Amino acid sequence: MEKEPILNEHNKQEYEPAHTAEHLLNQTMIRMFGCERSKNAHIERKKSKINYNLNPCPTSEQVAEIEHRINELIAHDLPVTFEFVTRDNIPEGVVLDKLPEDASETLRIVRIGDYDICACIGSHVKSTKEIGTFKITSTSYNEGSFRIVYKVKV
């Protein structure tokens, strides 16, 4: 049996369904608005908050579409898989700008079906159906920062 590589320490214990939903939300925002992945997120069991640099503010119809798309992805029961790669072997589409300076030479790449791929050492569900229902509970906009507050109900 192959030994799992040693990665840098992870100081959080995410709620797996909400953290995996964060990945879907990031990729949905990229596809809908052409923005970058969120630079900061606060993921919890009861509610999660995530901010995007975005201009202009999305409409209420666009917010409803974000929620709809994520729930469709959840219903498709996409597999959540991971692999370990070295920094000189990063798959296409993986952006490393969120990595801490002390990140290890070996990285863990998380894939959600063919929809999302990113470097991440957090905890995830095994398939999107385990997320349950994704609900945006509120949004706010301030000087180019768009915040989404959401929850998942397993």
GROMACS .gro file of C-alpha atoms in nm:
model
  154
    1MET     CA    1   0.000   0.000   0.000
    2GLU     CA    2   0.136   0.340  -0.105
    3LYS     CA    3   0.213   0.583   0.176
    4GLU     CA    4   0.030   0.917   0.163
    5PRO     CA    5   0.268   1.212   0.113
    6ILE     CA    6   0.330   1.453   0.398
    7LEU     CA    7   0.171   1.791   0.332
    8ASN     CA    8   0.192   2.114   0.527
    9GLU     CA    9  -0.027   2.121   0.838
   10HIS     CA   10  -0.390   2.221   0.800
   11ASN     CA   11  -0.523   2.437   1.081
   12LYS     CA   12  -0.895   2.399   1.006
   13GLN     CA   13  -1.149   2.121   1.026
   14GLU     CA   14  -1.406   2.209   0.763
   15TYR     CA   15  -1.760   2.082   0.752
   16GLU     CA   16  -1.715   1.856   0.450
   17PRO     CA   17  -2.049   1.921   0.271
   18ALA     CA   18  -2.015   2.301   0.301
   19HIS     CA   19  -1.647   2.295   0.204
   20THR     CA   20  -1.716   2.087  -0.107
   21ALA     CA   21  -2.003   2.325  -0.192
   22GLU     CA   22  -1.746   2.607  -0.170
   23HIS     CA   23  -1.553   2.442  -0.455
   24LEU     CA   24  -1.870   2.425  -0.668
   25LEU     CA   25  -1.952   2.787  -0.583
   26ASN     CA   26  -1.602   2.905  -0.677
   27GLN     CA   27  -1.615   2.735  -1.017
   28THR     CA   28  -1.971   2.857  -1.081
   29MET     CA   29  -1.867   3.216  -1.008
   30ILE     CA   30  -1.568   3.180  -1.244
   31ARG     CA   31  -1.791   3.045  -1.521
   32MET     CA   32  -2.074   3.295  -1.474
   33PHE     CA   33  -1.878   3.614  -1.404
   34GLY     CA   34  -1.519   3.552  -1.513
   35CYS     CA   35  -1.391   3.637  -1.164
   36GLU     CA   36  -1.120   3.457  -0.967
   37ARG     CA   37  -1.177   3.199  -0.695
   38SER     CA   38  -1.257   3.358  -0.362
   39LYS     CA   39  -0.954   3.479  -0.169
   40ASN     CA   40  -1.129   3.425   0.165
   41ALA     CA   41  -1.407   3.209   0.297
   42HIS     CA   42  -1.545   3.118   0.637
   43ILE     CA   43  -1.696   2.770   0.612
   44GLU     CA   44  -1.908   2.639   0.900
   45ARG     CA   45  -2.179   2.382   0.964
   46LYS     CA   46  -2.457   2.639   1.030
   47LYS     CA   47  -2.364   2.900   0.768
   48SER     CA   48  -2.076   2.985   0.542
   49LYS     CA   49  -1.954   3.318   0.403
   50ILE     CA   50  -1.748   3.372   0.093
   51ASN     CA   51  -1.635   3.692  -0.083
   52TYR     CA   52  -1.559   3.764  -0.448
   53ASN     CA   53  -1.399   4.064  -0.614
   54LEU     CA   54  -1.671   4.147  -0.862
   55ASN     CA   55  -1.803   4.444  -1.052
   56PRO     CA   56  -2.092   4.508  -1.097
   57CYS     CA   57  -2.305   4.345  -0.828
   58PRO     CA   58  -2.495   4.039  -0.956
   59THR     CA   59  -2.870   4.077  -0.998
   60SER     CA   60  -3.122   3.881  -0.791
   61GLU     CA   61  -3.187   3.670  -1.102
   62GLN     CA   62  -2.818   3.588  -1.129
   63VAL     CA   63  -2.804   3.496  -0.759
   64ALA     CA   64  -3.098   3.260  -0.811
   65GLU     CA   65  -2.916   3.110  -1.111
   66ILE     CA   66  -2.601   3.051  -0.902
   67GLU     CA   67  -2.806   2.855  -0.647
   68HIS     CA   68  -2.987   2.662  -0.922
   69ARG     CA   69  -2.663   2.562  -1.099
   70ILE     CA   70  -2.503   2.438  -0.779
   71ASN     CA   71  -2.806   2.228  -0.686
   72GLU     CA   72  -2.801   2.079  -1.039
   73LEU     CA   73  -2.435   1.984  -0.992
   74ILE     CA   74  -2.516   1.828  -0.656
   75ALA     CA   75  -2.797   1.624  -0.815
   76HIS     CA   76  -2.557   1.493  -1.082
   77ASP     CA   77  -2.371   1.308  -0.804
   78LEU     CA   78  -2.027   1.404  -0.933
   79PRO     CA   79  -1.734   1.213  -0.781
   80VAL     CA   80  -1.494   1.406  -0.559
   81THR     CA   81  -1.144   1.265  -0.603
   82PHE     CA   82  -0.790   1.369  -0.525
   83GLU     CA   83  -0.437   1.300  -0.637
   84PHE     CA   84  -0.092   1.404  -0.519
   85VAL     CA   85   0.140   1.586  -0.757
   86THR     CA   86   0.468   1.771  -0.732
   87ARG     CA   87   0.482   2.142  -0.813
   88ASP     CA   88   0.651   2.070  -1.146
   89ASN     CA   89   0.363   1.843  -1.246
   90ILE     CA   90   0.054   2.064  -1.185
   91PRO     CA   91  -0.248   1.973  -1.402
   92GLU     CA   92  -0.383   2.233  -1.643
   93GLY     CA   93  -0.636   2.467  -1.486
   94VAL     CA   94  -0.493   2.459  -1.134
   95VAL     CA   95  -0.413   2.806  -0.999
   96LEU     CA   96  -0.171   2.818  -0.705
   97ASP     CA   97  -0.215   3.180  -0.592
   98LYS     CA   98  -0.399   3.082  -0.270
   99LEU     CA   99  -0.126   2.850  -0.146
  100PRO     CA  100   0.055   2.957   0.170
  101GLU     CA  101   0.423   3.041   0.132
  102ASP     CA  102   0.521   2.733   0.332
  103ALA     CA  103   0.315   2.489   0.120
  104SER     CA  104   0.489   2.158   0.063
  105GLU     CA  105   0.652   2.055  -0.264
  106THR     CA  106   0.385   1.787  -0.303
  107LEU     CA  107   0.032   1.919  -0.348
  108ARG     CA  108  -0.309   1.755  -0.317
  109ILE     CA  109  -0.528   1.822  -0.621
  110VAL     CA  110  -0.904   1.788  -0.569
  111ARG     CA  111  -1.137   1.723  -0.863
  112ILE     CA  112  -1.513   1.740  -0.867
  113GLY     CA  113  -1.606   1.541  -1.176
  114ASP     CA  114  -1.499   1.744  -1.480
  115TYR     CA  115  -1.640   2.061  -1.323
  116ASP     CA  116  -1.371   2.183  -1.083
  117ILE     CA  117  -1.005   2.121  -1.007
  118CYS     CA  118  -0.788   2.295  -0.749
  119ALA     CA  119  -0.513   2.244  -0.494
  120CYS     CA  120  -0.668   2.187  -0.150
  121ILE     CA  121  -0.580   2.003   0.171
  122GLY     CA  122  -0.926   2.040   0.327
  123SER     CA  123  -1.189   1.775   0.396
  124HIS     CA  124  -1.446   1.686   0.130
  125VAL     CA  125  -1.741   1.453   0.071
  126LYS     CA  126  -1.693   1.159  -0.168
  127SER     CA  127  -1.963   1.271  -0.413
  128THR     CA  128  -2.170   1.585  -0.460
  129LYS     CA  129  -2.496   1.417  -0.356
  130GLU     CA  130  -2.356   1.405  -0.002
  131ILE     CA  131  -2.371   1.788   0.007
  132GLY     CA  132  -2.751   1.788   0.024
  133THR     CA  133  -2.929   2.111  -0.071
  134PHE     CA  134  -2.741   2.435  -0.130
  135LYS     CA  135  -2.922   2.753  -0.021
  136ILE     CA  136  -2.802   3.112  -0.053
  137THR     CA  137  -2.941   3.284   0.256
  138SER     CA  138  -2.816   3.637   0.181
  139THR     CA  139  -2.583   3.845  -0.031
  140SER     CA  140  -2.425   4.186   0.011
  141TYR     CA  141  -2.213   4.414  -0.202
  142ASN     CA  142  -1.966   4.680  -0.094
  143GLU     CA  143  -1.713   4.857  -0.318
  144GLY     CA  144  -1.646   4.565  -0.552
  145SER     CA  145  -1.669   4.292  -0.287
  146PHE     CA  146  -1.964   4.055  -0.331
  147ARG     CA  147  -2.042   3.836  -0.030
  148ILE     CA  148  -2.252   3.521  -0.044
  149VAL     CA  149  -2.381   3.364   0.276
  150TYR     CA  150  -2.499   3.007   0.225
  151LYS     CA  151  -2.586   2.689   0.405
  152VAL     CA  152  -2.618   2.326   0.307
  153LYS     CA  153  -2.882   2.090   0.437
  154VAL     CA  154  -2.775   1.728   0.425
   0.00000   0.00000   0.00000
